[in-house]
Amino acid sequence: MRSGTGVTHLHLCWKSRYAAEAPSRRVGRLISFLRFSLVFAAVAILTHAQAFAGEGRFEPLSIVTATGTHPFSVEVMRTPSELEKGLMYRTSMPADHGMLFDFQSEQSVMMWMKNTYIPLDMIFMAKTGRVVGIVANAKPMSEQILSAAVPTYAVLELNGGEAAKIGLKVGDKVNHPIFGP
């Protein structure tokens, strides 16, 4: 009988020891899962924010049309790699944002929508900031070459339809430091 009691006692000790640890293990696993979830959520939020904000910093820009002055926040692309990538792979852009391509000299500029998922208005400007051409609602993912018929110093990309919404016309003025005072 004694050996039976010992086995029962050993079994009870083992069972109670792991029964007592089980909730703490569950809590530990839950904490680990929550930590992983928070890290995953933070990465997802930052990735989405990067897709939204891109890699550059924002600068103020305004467009003066017959309907008034319209403020925007723009990322300015200046380096060859920035000029090449632009808004490629982005899935959205806030309504009051845009991207300004600074070519640093007037030249024949050719744009396209390859790997660009959102429709865009492209505003072509002279060195003075005067609008010399507008391409409205450029088709996403298209490899069609888009340009103005005259030399261009900079191109501003806005969400498709924004140029019409503010009444933008050739000859209107874009204000930003790249165009001088």
C-alpha positions as protocol buffer text, in pm:
chain_id: "A"
residue {
  index: 1
  type: MET
  ca { x: 0 y: 0 z: 0 }
}
residue {
  index: 2
  type: ARG
  ca { x: 278 y: 232 z: 82 }
}
residue {
  index: 3
  type: SER
  ca { x: 418 y: 223 z: -271 }
}
residue {
  index: 4
  type: GLY
  ca { x: 73 y: 305 z: -405 }
}
residue {
  index: 5
  type: THR
  ca { x: 47 y: 605 z: -176 }
}
residue {
  index: 6
  type: GLY
  ca { x: 393 y: 720 z: -282 }
}
residue {
  index: 7
  type: VAL
  ca { x: 302 y: 695 z: -647 }
}
residue {
  index: 8
  type: THR
  ca { x: -21 y: 882 z: -585 }
}
residue {
  index: 9
  type: HIS
  ca { x: 165 y: 1146 z: -383 }
}
residue {
  index: 10
  type: LEU
  ca { x: 432 y: 1180 z: -657 }
}
residue {
  index: 11
  type: HIS
  ca { x: 160 y: 1203 z: -921 }
}
residue {
  index: 12
  type: LEU
  ca { x: -27 y: 1469 z: -720 }
}
residue {
  index: 13
  type: CYS
  ca { x: 292 y: 1669 z: -664 }
}
residue {
  index: 14
  type: TRP
  ca { x: 377 y: 1660 z: -1036 }
}
residue {
  index: 15
  type: LYS
  ca { x: 20 y: 1747 z: -1132 }
}
residue {
  index: 16
  type: SER
  ca { x: -9 y: 2035 z: -884 }
}
residue {
  index: 17
  type: ARG
  ca { x: 334 y: 2172 z: -981 }
}
residue {
  index: 18
  type: TYR
  ca { x: 248 y: 2195 z: -1352 }
}
residue {
  index: 19
  type: ALA
  ca { x: -110 y: 2296 z: -1286 }
}
residue {
  index: 20
  type: ALA
  ca { x: 30 y: 2590 z: -1090 }
}
residue {
  index: 21
  type: GLU
  ca { x: 275 y: 2675 z: -1371 }
}
residue {
  index: 22
  type: ALA
  ca { x: 21 y: 2643 z: -1648 }
}
residue {
  index: 23
  type: PRO
  ca { x: -148 y: 2981 z: -1585 }
}
residue {
  index: 24
  type: SER
  ca { x: 188 y: 3159 z: -1562 }
}
residue {
  index: 25
  type: ARG
  ca { x: 299 y: 2994 z: -1886 }
}
residue {
  index: 26
  type: ARG
  ca { x: -26 y: 3101 z: -2046 }
}
residue {
  index: 27
  type: VAL
  ca { x: 27 y: 3455 z: -1920 }
}
residue {
  index: 28
  type: GLY
  ca { x: 386 y: 3446 z: -2047 }
}
residue {
  index: 29
  type: ARG
  ca { x: 271 y: 3326 z: -2388 }
}
residue {
  index: 30
  type: LEU
  ca { x: 0 y: 3589 z: -2391 }
}
residue {
  index: 31
  type: ILE
  ca { x: 253 y: 3860 z: -2306 }
}
residue {
  index: 32
  type: SER
  ca { x: 485 y: 3732 z: -2581 }
}
residue {
  index: 33
  type: PHE
  ca { x: 197 y: 3729 z: -2827 }
}
residue {
  index: 34
  type: LEU
  ca { x: 96 y: 4083 z: -2729 }
}
residue {
  index: 35
  type: ARG
  ca { x: 454 y: 4206 z: -2765 }
}
residue {
  index: 36
  type: PHE
  ca { x: 476 y: 4046 z: -3110 }
}
residue {
  index: 37
  type: SER
  ca { x: 137 y: 4196 z: -3203 }
}
residue {
  index: 38
  type: LEU
  ca { x: 242 y: 4543 z: -3091 }
}
residue {
  index: 39
  type: VAL
  ca { x: 568 y: 4523 z: -3285 }
}
residue {
  index: 40
  type: PHE
  ca { x: 382 y: 4393 z: -3591 }
}
residue {
  index: 41
  type: ALA
  ca { x: 119 y: 4670 z: -3561 }
}
residue {
  index: 42
  type: ALA
  ca { x: 390 y: 4936 z: -3521 }
}
residue {
  index: 43
  type: VAL
  ca { x: 573 y: 4811 z: -3831 }
}
residue {
  index: 44
  type: ALA
  ca { x: 246 y: 4803 z: -4026 }
}
residue {
  index: 45
  type: ILE
  ca { x: 159 y: 5158 z: -3919 }
}
residue {
  index: 46
  type: LEU
  ca { x: 506 y: 5289 z: -4004 }
}
residue {
  index: 47
  type: THR
  ca { x: 499 y: 5113 z: -4340 }
}
residue {
  index: 48
  type: HIS
  ca { x: 158 y: 5262 z: -4416 }
}
residue {
  index: 49
  type: ALA
  ca { x: 279 y: 5604 z: -4301 }
}
residue {
  index: 50
  type: GLN
  ca { x: 582 y: 5572 z: -4529 }
}
residue {
  index: 51
  type: ALA
  ca { x: 358 y: 5479 z: -4817 }
}
residue {
  index: 52
  type: PHE
  ca { x: 155 y: 5788 z: -4734 }
}
residue {
  index: 53
  type: ALA
  ca { x: 439 y: 6023 z: -4660 }
}
residue {
  index: 54
  type: GLY
  ca { x: 710 y: 5876 z: -4876 }
}
residue {
  index: 55
  type: GLU
  ca { x: 1075 y: 5920 z: -4804 }
}
residue {
  index: 56
  type: GLY
  ca { x: 1107 y: 6296 z: -4826 }
}
residue {
  index: 57
  type: ARG
  ca { x: 1000 y: 6578 z: -4601 }
}
residue {
  index: 58
  type: PHE
  ca { x: 713 y: 6807 z: -4683 }
}
residue {
  index: 59
  type: GLU
  ca { x: 746 y: 7167 z: -4796 }
}
residue {
  index: 60
  type: PRO
  ca { x: 472 y: 7426 z: -4849 }
}
residue {
  index: 61
  type: LEU
  ca { x: 369 y: 7515 z: -5205 }
}
residue {
  index: 62
  type: SER
  ca { x: 81 y: 7729 z: -5333 }
}
residue {
  index: 63
  type: ILE
  ca { x: -94 y: 7756 z: -5667 }
}
residue {
  index: 64
  type: VAL
  ca { x: -257 y: 8085 z: -5767 }
}
residue {
  index: 65
  type: THR
  ca { x: -554 y: 8047 z: -6004 }
}
residue {
  index: 66
  type: ALA
  ca { x: -857 y: 8260 z: -6090 }
}
residue {
  index: 67
  type: THR
  ca { x: -1034 y: 8084 z: -5800 }
}
residue {
  index: 68
  type: GLY
  ca { x: -774 y: 8195 z: -5543 }
}
residue {
  index: 69
  type: THR
  ca { x: -457 y: 8068 z: -5375 }
}
residue {
  index: 70
  type: HIS
  ca { x: -450 y: 7695 z: -5304 }
}
residue {
  index: 71
  type: PRO
  ca { x: -196 y: 7561 z: -5047 }
}
residue {
  index: 72
  type: PHE
  ca { x: -37 y: 7216 z: -5072 }
}
residue {
  index: 73
  type: SER
  ca { x: 230 y: 7019 z: -4888 }
}
residue {
  index: 74
  type: VAL
  ca { x: 476 y: 6864 z: -5130 }
}
residue {
  index: 75
  type: GLU
  ca { x: 771 y: 6632 z: -5127 }
}
residue {
  index: 76
  type: VAL
  ca { x: 1046 y: 6770 z: -5348 }
}
residue {
  index: 77
  type: MET
  ca { x: 1240 y: 6525 z: -5562 }
}
residue {
  index: 78
  type: ARG
  ca { x: 1588 y: 6652 z: -5649 }
}
residue {
  index: 79
  type: THR
  ca { x: 1831 y: 6360 z: -5684 }
}
residue {
  index: 80
  type: PRO
  ca { x: 1835 y: 6132 z: -5989 }
}
residue {
  index: 81
  type: SER
  ca { x: 1703 y: 5836 z: -5786 }
}
residue {
  index: 82
  type: GLU
  ca { x: 1423 y: 6049 z: -5634 }
}
residue {
  index: 83
  type: LEU
  ca { x: 1331 y: 6189 z: -5975 }
}
residue {
  index: 84
  type: GLU
  ca { x: 1320 y: 5837 z: -6117 }
}
residue {
  index: 85
  type: LYS
  ca { x: 1102 y: 5685 z: -5844 }
}
residue {
  index: 86
  type: GLY
  ca { x: 855 y: 5964 z: -5772 }
}
residue {
  index: 87
  type: LEU
  ca { x: 517 y: 5831 z: -5657 }
}
residue {
  index: 88
  type: MET
  ca { x: 578 y: 5476 z: -5780 }
}
residue {
  index: 89
  type: TYR
  ca { x: 431 y: 5199 z: -5561 }
}
residue {
  index: 90
  type: ARG
  ca { x: 224 y: 5435 z: -5346 }
}
residue {
  index: 91
  type: THR
  ca { x: -139 y: 5346 z: -5304 }
}
residue {
  index: 92
  type: SER
  ca { x: -272 y: 5681 z: -5182 }
}
residue {
  index: 93
  type: MET
  ca { x: -191 y: 6046 z: -5129 }
}
residue {
  index: 94
  type: PRO
  ca { x: -377 y: 6297 z: -4910 }
}
residue {
  index: 95
  type: ALA
  ca { x: -592 y: 6550 z: -5100 }
}
residue {
  index: 96
  type: ASP
  ca { x: -376 y: 6849 z: -5006 }
}
residue {
  index: 97
  type: HIS
  ca { x: -42 y: 6685 z: -5088 }
}
residue {
  index: 98
  type: GLY
  ca { x: 169 y: 6644 z: -5396 }
}
residue {
  index: 99
  type: MET
  ca { x: 514 y: 6576 z: -5533 }
}
residue {
  index: 100
  type: LEU
  ca { x: 733 y: 6839 z: -5698 }
}
residue {
  index: 101
  type: PHE
  ca { x: 1005 y: 6726 z: -5940 }
}
residue {
  index: 102
  type: ASP
  ca { x: 1288 y: 6982 z: -5954 }
}
residue {
  index: 103
  type: PHE
  ca { x: 1488 y: 6927 z: -6275 }
}
residue {
  index: 104
  type: GLN
  ca { x: 1711 y: 7231 z: -6194 }
}
residue {
  index: 105
  type: SER
  ca { x: 1715 y: 7353 z: -6555 }
}
residue {
  index: 106
  type: GLU
  ca { x: 1460 y: 7398 z: -6831 }
}
residue {
  index: 107
  type: GLN
  ca { x: 1462 y: 7094 z: -7054 }
}
residue {
  index: 108
  type: SER
  ca { x: 1242 y: 6852 z: -7242 }
}
residue {
  index: 109
  type: VAL
  ca { x: 1081 y: 6645 z: -6965 }
}
residue {
  index: 110
  type: MET
  ca { x: 908 y: 6313 z: -7023 }
}
residue {
  index: 111
  type: MET
  ca { x: 701 y: 6150 z: -6749 }
}
residue {
  index: 112
  type: TRP
  ca { x: 506 y: 5824 z: -6727 }
}
residue {
  index: 113
  type: MET
  ca { x: 286 y: 5635 z: -6484 }
}
residue {
  index: 114
  type: LYS
  ca { x: 472 y: 5303 z: -6475 }
}
residue {
  index: 115
  type: ASN
  ca { x: 425 y: 5135 z: -6132 }
}
residue {
  index: 116
  type: THR
  ca { x: 210 y: 5430 z: -6016 }
}
residue {
  index: 117
  type: TYR
  ca { x: -116 y: 5308 z: -5866 }
}
residue {
  index: 118
  type: ILE
  ca { x: -308 y: 5635 z: -5827 }
}
residue {
  index: 119
  type: PRO
  ca { x: -435 y: 5869 z: -6103 }
}
residue {
  index: 120
  type: LEU
  ca { x: -242 y: 6194 z: -6111 }
}
residue {
  index: 121
  type: ASP
  ca { x: -260 y: 6543 z: -6259 }
}
residue {
  index: 122
  type: MET
  ca { x: 82 y: 6651 z: -6389 }
}
residue {
  index: 123
  type: ILE
  ca { x: 150 y: 7023 z: -6396 }
}
residue {
  index: 124
  type: PHE
  ca { x: 451 y: 7128 z: -6605 }
}
residue {
  index: 125
  type: MET
  ca { x: 615 y: 7460 z: -6510 }
}
residue {
  index: 126
  type: ALA
  ca { x: 877 y: 7701 z: -6642 }
}
residue {
  index: 127
  type: LYS
  ca { x: 1166 y: 7832 z: -6430 }
}
residue {
  index: 128
  type: THR
  ca { x: 942 y: 8122 z: -6321 }
}
residue {
  index: 129
  type: GLY
  ca { x: 678 y: 7885 z: -6178 }
}
residue {
  index: 130
  type: ARG
  ca { x: 432 y: 7962 z: -6459 }
}
residue {
  index: 131
  type: VAL
  ca { x: 227 y: 7662 z: -6571 }
}
residue {
  index: 132
  type: VAL
  ca { x: 323 y: 7564 z: -6927 }
}
residue {
  index: 133
  type: GLY
  ca { x: 129 y: 7238 z: -6955 }
}
residue {
  index: 134
  type: ILE
  ca { x: -124 y: 7020 z: -6775 }
}
residue {
  index: 135
  type: VAL
  ca { x: -190 y: 6648 z: -6810 }
}
residue {
  index: 136
  type: ALA
  ca { x: -515 y: 6571 z: -6628 }
}
residue {
  index: 137
  type: ASN
  ca { x: -594 y: 6232 z: -6472 }
}
residue {
  index: 138
  type: ALA
  ca { x: -294 y: 6040 z: -6603 }
}
residue {
  index: 139
  type: LYS
  ca { x: -385 y: 5671 z: -6621 }
}
residue {
  index: 140
  type: PRO
  ca { x: -228 y: 5453 z: -6346 }
}
residue {
  index: 141
  type: MET
  ca { x: 29 y: 5194 z: -6457 }
}
residue {
  index: 142
  type: SER
  ca { x: 51 y: 5339 z: -6809 }
}
residue {
  index: 143
  type: GLU
  ca { x: 384 y: 5355 z: -6991 }
}
residue {
  index: 144
  type: GLN
  ca { x: 257 y: 5629 z: -7224 }
}
residue {
  index: 145
  type: ILE
  ca { x: 502 y: 5921 z: -7237 }
}
residue {
  index: 146
  type: LEU
  ca { x: 353 y: 6243 z: -7095 }
}
residue {
  index: 147
  type: SER
  ca { x: 514 y: 6584 z: -7153 }
}
residue {
  index: 148
  type: ALA
  ca { x: 457 y: 6951 z: -7230 }
}
residue {
  index: 149
  type: ALA
  ca { x: 532 y: 7091 z: -7573 }
}
residue {
  index: 150
  type: VAL
  ca { x: 782 y: 7339 z: -7423 }
}
residue {
  index: 151
  type: PRO
  ca { x: 1093 y: 7315 z: -7202 }
}
residue {
  index: 152
  type: THR
  ca { x: 1002 y: 7240 z: -6840 }
}
residue {
  index: 153
  type: TYR
  ca { x: 1183 y: 7330 z: -6518 }
}
residue {
  index: 154
  type: ALA
  ca { x: 962 y: 7136 z: -6275 }
}
residue {
  index: 155
  type: VAL
  ca { x: 661 y: 6905 z: -6266 }
}
residue {
  index: 156
  type: LEU
  ca { x: 404 y: 6899 z: -5988 }
}
residue {
  index: 157
  type: GLU
  ca { x: 199 y: 6583 z: -5938 }
}
residue {
  index: 158
  type: LEU
  ca { x: -133 y: 6612 z: -5758 }
}
residue {
  index: 159
  type: ASN
  ca { x: -418 y: 6366 z: -5714 }
}
residue {
  index: 160
  type: GLY
  ca { x: -614 y: 6319 z: -6035 }
}
residue {
  index: 161
  type: GLY
  ca { x: -888 y: 6580 z: -6074 }
}
residue {
  index: 162
  type: GLU
  ca { x: -725 y: 6833 z: -5840 }
}
residue {
  index: 163
  type: ALA
  ca { x: -619 y: 7069 z: -6123 }
}
residue {
  index: 164
  type: ALA
  ca { x: -979 y: 7094 z: -6247 }
}
residue {
  index: 165
  type: LYS
  ca { x: -1109 y: 7131 z: -5891 }
}
residue {
  index: 166
  type: ILE
  ca { x: -895 y: 7445 z: -5833 }
}
residue {
  index: 167
  type: GLY
  ca { x: -953 y: 7579 z: -6186 }
}
residue {
  index: 168
  type: LEU
  ca { x: -588 y: 7547 z: -6292 }
}
residue {
  index: 169
  type: LYS
  ca { x: -501 y: 7681 z: -6639 }
}
residue {
  index: 170
  type: VAL
  ca { x: -183 y: 7725 z: -6843 }
}
residue {
  index: 171
  type: GLY
  ca { x: -29 y: 8059 z: -6735 }
}
residue {
  index: 172
  type: ASP
  ca { x: -129 y: 8024 z: -6366 }
}
residue {
  index: 173
  type: LYS
  ca { x: 147 y: 8061 z: -6107 }
}
residue {
  index: 174
  type: VAL
  ca { x: 299 y: 7803 z: -5870 }
}
residue {
  index: 175
  type: ASN
  ca { x: 487 y: 7946 z: -5570 }
}
residue {
  index: 176
  type: HIS
  ca { x: 773 y: 7749 z: -5416 }
}
residue {
  index: 177
  type: PRO
  ca { x: 1136 y: 7840 z: -5331 }
}
residue {
  index: 178
  type: ILE
  ca { x: 1274 y: 7647 z: -5633 }
}
residue {
  index: 179
  type: PHE
  ca { x: 1118 y: 7917 z: -5854 }
}
residue {
  index: 180
  type: GLY
  ca { x: 1288 y: 8202 z: -5666 }
}
residue {
  index: 181
  type: PRO
  ca { x: 1120 y: 8500 z: -5497 }
}
